[in-house]
XYZ file of C-alpha atoms in Angstrom:
607
model
C 396.769 184.174 21.371
C 395.010 183.784 24.657
C 391.616 182.061 24.535
C 388.237 183.205 25.859
C 385.142 181.043 26.130
C 381.937 181.997 27.899
C 378.500 180.410 28.105
C 375.130 181.171 29.608
C 372.218 178.758 30.249
C 374.061 175.572 29.251
C 373.347 172.136 30.756
C 377.029 171.655 31.543
C 378.874 174.971 31.342
C 382.203 173.591 32.579
C 382.333 170.837 29.955
C 381.372 173.258 27.179
C 384.055 175.782 28.215
C 386.797 173.196 28.568
C 386.073 171.685 25.161
C 386.201 175.149 23.668
C 389.531 175.938 25.294
C 390.930 172.644 24.010
C 390.136 173.706 20.452
C 392.297 176.815 20.998
C 395.232 175.010 22.646
C 397.361 175.118 19.521
C 397.685 178.885 19.860
C 399.861 178.544 22.917
C 399.336 179.439 26.592
C 400.944 178.909 29.984
C 397.989 178.696 32.411
C 394.261 178.145 32.316
C 391.172 178.689 34.453
C 387.411 178.539 34.664
C 384.706 180.235 36.740
C 381.160 178.878 37.061
C 378.037 180.341 38.586
C 376.742 177.496 40.682
C 373.963 176.835 43.166
C 372.389 179.912 44.828
C 374.264 182.071 42.323
C 377.643 181.553 43.953
C 380.758 181.617 41.712
C 383.501 179.000 42.038
C 386.865 179.236 40.308
C 389.528 176.683 39.359
C 392.895 177.697 37.900
C 396.132 175.891 37.124
C 399.580 176.587 35.754
C 400.638 174.790 32.611
C 398.451 172.726 30.314
C 394.713 172.324 30.319
C 395.230 168.779 31.513
C 396.290 170.240 34.878
C 393.052 172.192 35.088
C 391.045 169.165 33.977
C 392.661 167.131 36.741
C 391.586 169.702 39.325
C 388.005 169.662 38.044
C 387.927 165.899 38.139
C 388.682 166.065 41.855
C 386.365 169.018 42.505
C 383.763 169.454 39.711
C 382.144 172.809 39.072
C 378.471 172.487 38.310
C 376.415 175.272 36.791
C 374.930 176.704 33.616
C 376.872 179.948 33.229
C 380.603 180.582 33.246
C 383.770 181.846 31.623
C 387.102 180.167 30.851
C 390.501 181.307 29.643
C 393.908 180.122 28.454
C 396.540 182.744 29.286
C 399.887 183.652 27.810
C 401.587 185.683 30.489
C 401.760 189.405 29.837
C 401.600 191.404 33.072
C 402.901 189.070 35.770
C 404.562 185.666 35.723
C 402.751 182.510 34.456
C 401.599 181.452 37.930
C 398.275 180.146 39.174
C 397.756 183.412 41.037
C 398.062 185.374 37.792
C 395.909 182.976 35.816
C 392.440 184.016 34.689
C 389.586 184.285 35.643
C 390.327 187.069 38.150
C 387.848 187.668 40.946
C 386.972 190.900 42.713
C 383.980 190.821 45.001
C 381.049 189.573 42.873
C 382.965 189.786 39.616
C 384.911 187.060 37.788
C 386.565 188.192 34.567
C 388.805 187.031 31.694
C 390.764 189.190 29.322
C 392.863 189.170 26.168
C 395.050 192.151 25.273
C 396.615 195.022 27.193
C 395.062 197.666 29.483
C 397.450 200.556 28.921
C 396.298 202.711 31.832
C 396.150 199.895 34.404
C 398.763 201.489 36.634
C 396.774 204.667 37.076
C 393.567 202.686 37.668
C 395.292 200.357 40.126
C 396.634 203.345 42.110
C 393.139 204.886 42.199
C 391.516 201.640 43.361
C 394.240 201.005 45.955
C 393.731 204.501 47.331
C 390.025 203.675 47.662
C 390.913 200.696 49.873
C 390.915 197.830 47.389
C 393.628 195.192 47.632
C 395.007 193.153 44.708
C 395.828 189.461 44.646
C 397.731 189.382 41.345
C 400.301 191.252 39.259
C 398.022 191.513 36.205
C 396.363 194.377 34.425
C 393.272 192.161 34.137
C 392.438 192.249 37.850
C 392.146 196.029 37.642
C 389.142 195.626 35.315
C 387.463 193.146 37.684
C 388.047 195.479 40.646
C 386.747 198.477 38.749
C 383.547 196.681 37.719
C 382.936 195.433 41.257
C 383.436 198.935 42.610
C 380.799 200.329 40.269
C 378.412 197.551 41.309
C 378.986 198.458 44.950
C 377.819 201.964 44.210
C 374.391 200.580 43.337
C 374.674 200.553 39.546
C 372.937 197.718 37.713
C 375.266 195.311 35.811
C 374.636 196.954 32.425
C 375.408 200.464 33.661
C 378.415 199.300 35.743
C 379.893 197.519 32.710
C 379.526 200.558 30.499
C 381.131 202.773 33.138
C 383.987 200.338 33.514
C 384.699 200.117 29.792
C 384.657 203.871 29.546
C 387.674 204.060 31.866
C 389.878 201.584 29.975
C 392.580 202.414 27.429
C 394.249 199.864 25.154
C 393.369 196.975 22.878
C 391.436 194.144 24.528
C 388.590 191.629 24.605
C 386.730 190.940 27.868
C 384.179 188.520 29.249
C 382.766 188.568 32.762
C 380.189 186.985 35.055
C 378.684 188.397 38.213
C 377.740 186.484 41.338
C 373.984 186.431 41.728
C 373.444 186.948 37.987
C 373.170 183.403 36.745
C 371.661 184.416 33.399
C 374.117 187.099 32.308
C 377.415 187.153 30.465
C 379.176 190.515 29.854
C 381.553 191.128 26.970
C 383.414 193.843 25.067
C 385.666 194.113 22.041
C 388.218 196.892 21.658
C 390.935 195.850 19.209
C 390.965 192.077 19.974
C 388.572 189.513 18.477
C 385.355 188.426 20.160
C 382.226 186.737 18.787
C 378.765 186.235 20.317
C 376.662 183.210 19.417
C 373.481 181.304 20.278
C 372.072 177.787 20.177
C 368.452 176.830 20.737
C 368.853 177.324 24.488
C 372.285 178.885 25.227
C 374.352 181.970 24.562
C 378.105 182.135 24.044
C 381.102 184.454 23.877
C 384.462 183.377 22.416
C 387.650 184.891 21.148
C 387.414 182.590 18.120
C 384.354 180.893 16.642
C 386.399 177.656 16.546
C 385.903 177.381 20.321
C 382.138 176.946 20.035
C 381.821 175.207 16.656
C 379.336 172.364 17.163
C 377.590 174.166 20.006
C 376.447 177.378 18.351
C 373.825 177.655 15.653
C 374.075 181.356 14.916
C 376.986 183.713 15.309
C 377.448 187.496 15.459
C 380.957 188.742 14.584
C 381.263 191.707 16.915
C 382.688 194.876 15.403
C 385.374 196.904 17.090
C 383.995 198.987 19.929
C 381.020 196.687 20.556
C 379.803 195.978 24.052
C 377.655 192.847 24.470
C 375.248 191.399 27.010
C 374.410 187.690 26.543
C 371.274 186.370 28.262
C 369.186 183.204 27.719
C 366.553 185.287 25.955
C 368.989 186.826 23.511
C 371.999 188.992 22.765
C 372.103 192.785 23.236
C 374.892 194.724 21.486
C 375.557 198.382 22.083
C 378.060 201.108 21.285
C 380.389 202.477 24.022
C 377.698 205.110 24.704
C 375.208 202.417 25.543
C 373.126 203.041 22.404
C 371.881 199.736 20.907
C 373.399 198.686 17.587
C 372.395 195.970 15.178
C 374.859 193.407 13.811
C 374.247 190.694 11.179
C 373.305 187.288 12.507
C 375.031 184.490 10.544
C 374.731 180.716 10.536
C 377.519 179.289 12.673
C 380.213 177.439 10.692
C 379.454 173.729 10.391
C 383.060 172.613 10.317
C 386.403 173.515 11.902
C 387.844 174.443 8.496
C 385.112 177.017 8.006
C 385.432 178.278 11.537
C 389.134 179.038 11.223
C 388.511 182.048 8.995
C 385.576 183.333 11.048
C 383.870 186.193 9.181
C 386.948 187.004 7.117
C 387.124 186.243 3.413
C 390.725 185.064 3.538
C 393.215 183.939 6.161
C 395.398 186.870 5.217
C 392.661 189.317 6.150
C 392.042 187.530 9.436
C 395.777 187.555 10.225
C 396.024 191.286 9.476
C 393.257 191.857 12.004
C 394.855 189.631 14.624
C 397.883 191.903 14.767
C 396.902 194.193 17.627
C 396.482 191.151 19.823
C 399.490 189.107 18.771
C 401.816 192.145 18.668
C 400.710 192.953 22.182
C 401.361 189.378 23.213
C 404.864 189.477 21.674
C 405.690 192.761 23.331
C 404.617 191.408 26.670
C 407.121 188.594 26.343
C 409.902 191.202 26.392
C 408.511 194.172 28.268
C 408.180 194.423 31.997
C 405.453 197.067 31.945
C 405.249 197.295 35.738
C 408.966 198.100 36.082
C 409.134 200.180 32.886
C 411.982 198.173 31.372
C 412.846 195.443 28.875
C 413.481 192.081 30.472
C 417.074 190.862 29.974
C 417.406 187.894 27.631
C 419.534 185.110 29.046
C 422.556 184.566 26.839
C 422.479 187.980 25.165
C 424.871 190.766 26.245
C 424.574 193.631 23.836
C 427.220 195.605 25.770
C 429.846 193.008 24.869
C 429.054 192.922 21.113
C 431.200 194.722 18.592
C 428.804 194.048 15.722
C 425.492 192.344 15.080
C 424.973 190.390 11.878
C 421.287 190.180 10.911
C 420.262 187.509 8.389
C 416.911 186.621 6.845
C 414.985 186.042 3.635
C 412.142 187.987 2.031
C 409.907 189.672 4.553
C 412.140 188.555 7.433
C 415.102 190.361 5.818
C 413.061 193.563 5.622
C 412.274 193.287 9.341
C 416.003 192.975 9.854
C 416.660 196.085 7.768
C 414.280 198.113 9.899
C 416.009 196.756 12.998
C 419.387 197.870 11.593
C 418.208 201.497 11.786
C 416.968 200.975 15.330
C 420.078 199.226 16.730
C 422.518 201.683 15.203
C 420.635 204.907 15.988
C 419.391 203.950 19.436
C 422.092 201.627 20.766
C 425.134 202.650 18.757
C 425.578 198.975 17.789
C 427.001 198.442 14.271
C 424.784 196.129 12.212
C 425.425 194.299 8.951
C 422.263 193.057 7.279
C 422.400 190.198 4.773
C 420.074 188.222 2.589
C 420.496 184.634 3.772
C 420.728 183.183 0.243
C 423.825 185.343 -0.409
C 425.425 185.385 3.026
C 427.235 182.083 3.082
C 428.322 182.240 -0.575
C 430.181 185.522 -0.248
C 432.639 184.108 2.318
C 431.771 186.625 5.063
C 434.539 187.919 7.280
C 433.953 187.818 11.020
C 435.309 190.075 13.752
C 435.950 189.445 17.452
C 432.802 190.242 19.377
C 430.467 189.535 16.474
C 427.054 188.004 17.157
C 424.522 186.880 14.571
C 420.737 187.200 14.611
C 418.658 184.999 12.276
C 415.023 185.846 11.479
C 412.541 183.258 10.259
C 408.830 182.770 10.739
C 409.037 178.950 10.379
C 412.517 178.446 11.778
C 413.098 176.059 8.889
C 414.052 178.475 6.062
C 416.843 176.553 4.333
C 419.149 179.457 3.439
C 418.776 181.080 6.856
C 419.357 177.798 8.653
C 422.566 177.168 6.708
C 423.745 180.714 7.442
C 423.167 180.044 11.140
C 425.225 176.889 10.943
C 428.060 178.760 9.185
C 428.191 181.377 11.979
C 427.939 178.789 14.685
C 430.848 176.834 13.171
C 432.852 180.082 13.177
C 432.278 180.480 16.878
C 429.778 183.348 16.807
C 426.964 183.686 19.320
C 423.851 182.741 17.336
C 420.375 184.108 18.097
C 417.216 182.816 16.415
C 414.167 185.050 16.174
C 411.446 182.532 15.206
C 407.723 181.983 15.454
C 408.044 178.185 15.847
C 409.703 177.255 19.175
C 410.579 173.651 18.228
C 411.989 174.400 14.782
C 415.457 173.494 13.572
C 416.757 177.054 14.042
C 415.337 177.159 17.561
C 417.070 173.908 18.447
C 420.432 174.814 16.920
C 420.844 178.453 17.937
C 422.590 179.464 21.167
C 419.669 181.729 22.123
C 416.029 181.725 21.010
C 413.996 184.933 21.042
C 410.383 184.117 20.132
C 407.715 185.925 18.205
C 404.278 184.989 19.409
C 402.185 185.459 16.292
C 400.551 182.048 16.445
C 400.027 179.985 13.287
C 400.086 182.042 10.070
C 398.219 180.351 7.219
C 398.416 183.001 4.529
C 401.561 182.620 2.422
C 402.154 186.367 2.391
C 403.408 187.148 5.869
C 401.563 189.801 7.874
C 401.287 189.157 11.614
C 404.633 187.298 11.688
C 406.309 190.418 10.192
C 404.862 192.843 12.723
C 405.572 190.492 15.579
C 409.207 190.281 14.359
C 409.327 194.048 14.431
C 407.818 194.133 17.931
C 410.475 191.745 19.237
C 413.278 193.584 17.424
C 412.133 196.953 18.726
C 412.168 195.546 22.271
C 415.698 194.132 21.717
C 416.851 197.482 20.362
C 415.718 199.227 23.569
C 417.417 196.490 25.617
C 420.590 197.016 23.629
C 420.484 200.762 24.135
C 420.020 200.261 27.866
C 422.820 197.685 28.210
C 425.199 199.866 26.184
C 424.447 202.954 28.270
C 422.783 204.900 25.472
C 419.409 205.329 27.227
C 418.763 206.396 30.792
C 416.256 204.459 32.896
C 413.781 207.304 32.342
C 414.271 207.125 28.570
C 413.803 203.355 28.621
C 410.590 203.765 30.575
C 409.326 206.215 27.954
C 410.206 203.774 25.134
C 408.402 200.974 26.993
C 405.267 203.099 27.282
C 405.499 203.792 23.562
C 405.818 200.103 22.749
C 402.901 199.060 24.925
C 400.684 201.595 23.105
C 401.266 199.926 19.732
C 398.337 197.445 19.819
C 395.813 200.210 20.299
C 397.470 202.330 17.604
C 397.398 199.376 15.174
C 393.734 198.934 15.922
C 393.135 202.578 15.066
C 395.113 202.183 11.847
C 392.854 199.274 10.786
C 389.898 201.679 10.895
C 390.790 203.057 7.432
C 390.100 199.654 5.813
C 387.132 200.985 3.827
C 389.186 203.850 2.350
C 391.883 201.391 1.356
C 389.334 199.079 -0.217
C 387.980 201.909 -2.384
C 391.455 203.041 -3.399
C 392.462 199.478 -4.298
C 389.807 199.241 -6.954
C 391.778 201.742 -9.048
C 395.235 200.486 -8.096
C 394.238 196.976 -9.261
C 394.470 198.249 -12.859
C 398.073 199.516 -12.531
C 400.803 197.767 -14.483
C 403.591 199.050 -12.224
C 403.630 200.466 -8.699
C 406.615 202.111 -7.046
C 406.904 202.406 -3.254
C 409.012 205.139 -1.697
C 410.244 205.714 1.865
C 413.122 207.091 3.896
C 414.896 205.753 6.987
C 412.890 202.866 8.497
C 410.192 203.480 5.878
C 412.556 202.475 3.085
C 412.563 198.817 4.217
C 408.794 199.122 4.702
C 408.568 200.340 1.099
C 410.443 197.217 0.065
C 408.013 195.098 2.109
C 405.010 196.917 0.626
C 406.230 196.230 -2.932
C 406.888 192.575 -2.057
C 403.364 192.138 -0.642
C 401.781 193.654 -3.727
C 403.744 191.547 -6.209
C 403.290 188.370 -4.146
C 399.502 188.325 -4.127
C 398.350 190.622 -6.932
C 401.071 189.792 -9.491
C 401.508 193.509 -10.258
C 405.105 194.538 -10.868
C 406.158 196.588 -7.867
C 409.447 197.969 -6.600
C 410.489 199.660 -3.381
C 413.062 202.465 -3.382
C 414.733 204.789 -0.975
C 413.065 208.120 -1.865
C 416.453 209.857 -2.116
C 417.556 207.432 -4.809
C 414.922 208.526 -7.328
C 417.321 210.767 -9.207
C 419.823 207.922 -9.496
C 417.768 205.948 -11.957
C 414.221 204.973 -10.842
C 412.721 208.316 -11.840
C 413.140 207.230 -15.468
C 410.191 204.833 -14.811
C 407.849 207.717 -14.013
C 405.294 208.647 -16.655
C 401.604 209.525 -16.767
C 399.486 207.419 -14.423
C 402.327 205.343 -12.951
C 401.262 204.677 -9.355
C 403.597 205.699 -6.543
C 402.930 204.786 -2.922
C 404.824 207.147 -0.645
C 405.166 206.216 3.023
C 405.566 209.711 4.391
C 404.826 210.334 8.097
C 405.409 213.879 9.320
C 408.800 213.143 10.864
C 412.235 214.793 10.658
C 412.609 213.633 7.020
C 409.111 214.633 5.903
C 410.318 217.656 3.892
C 412.734 215.509 1.913
C 410.124 212.850 1.242
C 407.730 215.580 0.168
C 410.268 216.790 -2.389
C 410.372 213.270 -3.846
C 406.568 213.266 -4.028
C 406.654 216.576 -5.911
C 409.222 215.223 -8.336
C 407.173 212.213 -9.349
C 403.896 214.158 -9.342
C 405.411 216.688 -11.762
C 406.131 213.826 -14.151
C 402.568 212.530 -14.138
C 402.620 209.921 -11.386
C 399.521 209.181 -9.362
C 400.725 209.467 -5.769
C 399.153 207.639 -2.826
C 400.512 209.039 0.436
C 400.469 207.001 3.651
C 400.941 209.608 6.328
C 399.473 211.131 9.493
C 397.307 214.200 10.119
C 400.110 216.770 9.888
C 401.456 215.085 6.755
C 397.995 214.901 5.226
C 397.480 218.636 5.750
C 400.674 219.469 3.927
C 400.188 216.940 1.112
C 396.538 217.765 0.501
C 397.156 219.373 -2.875
C 400.134 217.209 -3.864
C 398.942 213.644 -3.455
C 396.214 212.056 -5.569
C 394.989 210.104 -2.532
C 395.903 210.163 1.171
C 395.634 207.329 3.694
C 395.749 208.959 7.120
C 397.178 206.930 10.007
C 397.237 207.746 13.725
C 399.969 210.145 14.864
C 402.719 207.738 15.883
C 406.431 208.432 16.381
C 409.590 206.459 17.066
C 409.779 202.681 17.164
C 406.044 202.277 16.805
C 405.743 204.152 13.519
C 406.754 201.457 10.978
C 404.863 198.743 12.886
C 401.642 200.767 12.766
C 402.178 201.835 9.137
C 402.639 198.187 8.150
C 398.909 197.609 8.607
C 398.032 200.068 5.827
C 400.695 198.604 3.535
C 399.319 195.101 4.083
C 395.665 196.065 3.600
C 396.469 197.916 0.407
C 398.119 194.808 -1.110
C 395.312 192.603 0.189
C 392.481 194.609 -1.368
C 394.277 195.071 -4.691
C 394.584 191.266 -4.888
C 390.911 190.827 -3.932
C 389.802 193.189 -6.697
C 392.070 191.388 -9.144
C 390.561 188.061 -8.128
C 393.817 186.307 -7.386
C 394.327 183.483 -4.856
C 395.179 185.665 -1.893
C 396.141 182.953 0.615
C 398.001 180.705 -1.813
C 399.556 182.852 -4.530
C 401.019 181.082 -7.501
C 404.573 179.658 -7.367
C 405.024 180.429 -3.640
C 405.246 178.304 -0.506
C 404.786 179.361 3.117
C 408.138 177.944 4.232
C 411.054 177.635 1.828
C 412.919 174.558 3.044
C 415.037 173.983 -0.063
C 417.598 176.194 -1.763
């Protein structure tokens, strides 16, 4: 994840910001920068490609002195990883840093360009800086200009900004990406992660989604998007790095669920050229020349591969064979001319998957590794590496790694469809727009957390839970059942809804819990029939659906979890958030060890 650090009224703002960014280095980045309000209120900026050491070297030659500033480590999204695209971005009096995606930046950029403003970068971030400066030019005070600016933005993001001539003011906002505000005896802070200011801050406010914040030496003001003040709990700042890593979350798993809008957006941006409305080609992969794609993984990774099988075949017309890695090499697989093999692993060290890769490589197949760890064994040995950018995942039960795998696979499916002539450029552009909207949609899906928490109190007493789905929601049902059994120890099974009559329906009796993933899509009527079948036999049905589905299932489901209206590739990625939260809260109410469930390891490196 990109890193944000801001400070106001500090004896050495540059040092404080650099030390904070260093604590976030492990998350990955490709450029860094810092802006400081110096003497006479003037802002100076230093930026550099590559590691923080490059920025530190620049500052050693030309120090930036001042008490207020912002800093950033960037992973390139819109625009290449160049110094010109690095944050902070300046427009007039404004210097600004940003995590996330501004979905409507093209329209805003066109509007601002028509008004005579010129742009120095390729980023969506600069649009925000230009917009804020424009409102300031109209005579609005900083508070009003900031609120007006935020009201124009669409997407999932966190922002921090300083204004020339305003030495005692730091502006911030959180919309779907993490941001905290904090204080010491004399200073105020903003950061994307409390780890960045551990040791400096004495109290911390974990901002809630939608919060706008103004940090001044005399205190912190938080308001809603309307500008109405809101109160948030003030907590003691964590005293150690270990405590800081979880922030205000009870478990790492919960934190990682909530990081998904940001890290999925970051992963998508590695594949999507939003400006051009296309998927960037991946060097070494030619989907047009493939006769078949073998997809191999274990556990959650294998379910990501199953969802991708539906996408590649339906969208790109590319035949896919999906295998569990632990069985693949022992069944003596037969290979065909033109075969390529894709291996999915969070760690890149999964023993069975690594051995399957070696088998395919020895057979002469093109091998592709989809991994979250760029220097892993699989990454080193595969012909092509396609990364997921989830960042470190501590919880044993995979959450953000899974949705980042799906984000990468969805992007590759669109690329395959384009290369194989199955999608026109206009259709590709529409798919790209849909993909880039996913972070904001995931953020909206997380808003039903309280409903899930309440529902989980009852589900925690179940002895068996069945998950049902059709099409891409069948693998998601398998993943939902896996999550529940992993961390709550409740026996759970996932089934294709159409297979009920072929055996599983015998398990249905009074009060058996059934979770039906049933968005109002082309197969909704068939899924609804399955819901009616189990309901007639006494099952307690929990439906995960959208508004249209909720309306039709109102009298048929015992409980309904209503998600945003999402179609196409985005749908299973957004629905995964509800599936994960349901498992998480059931485990919390059962009192199990959520982050380190019994008998399981994060990375399985032995057979």
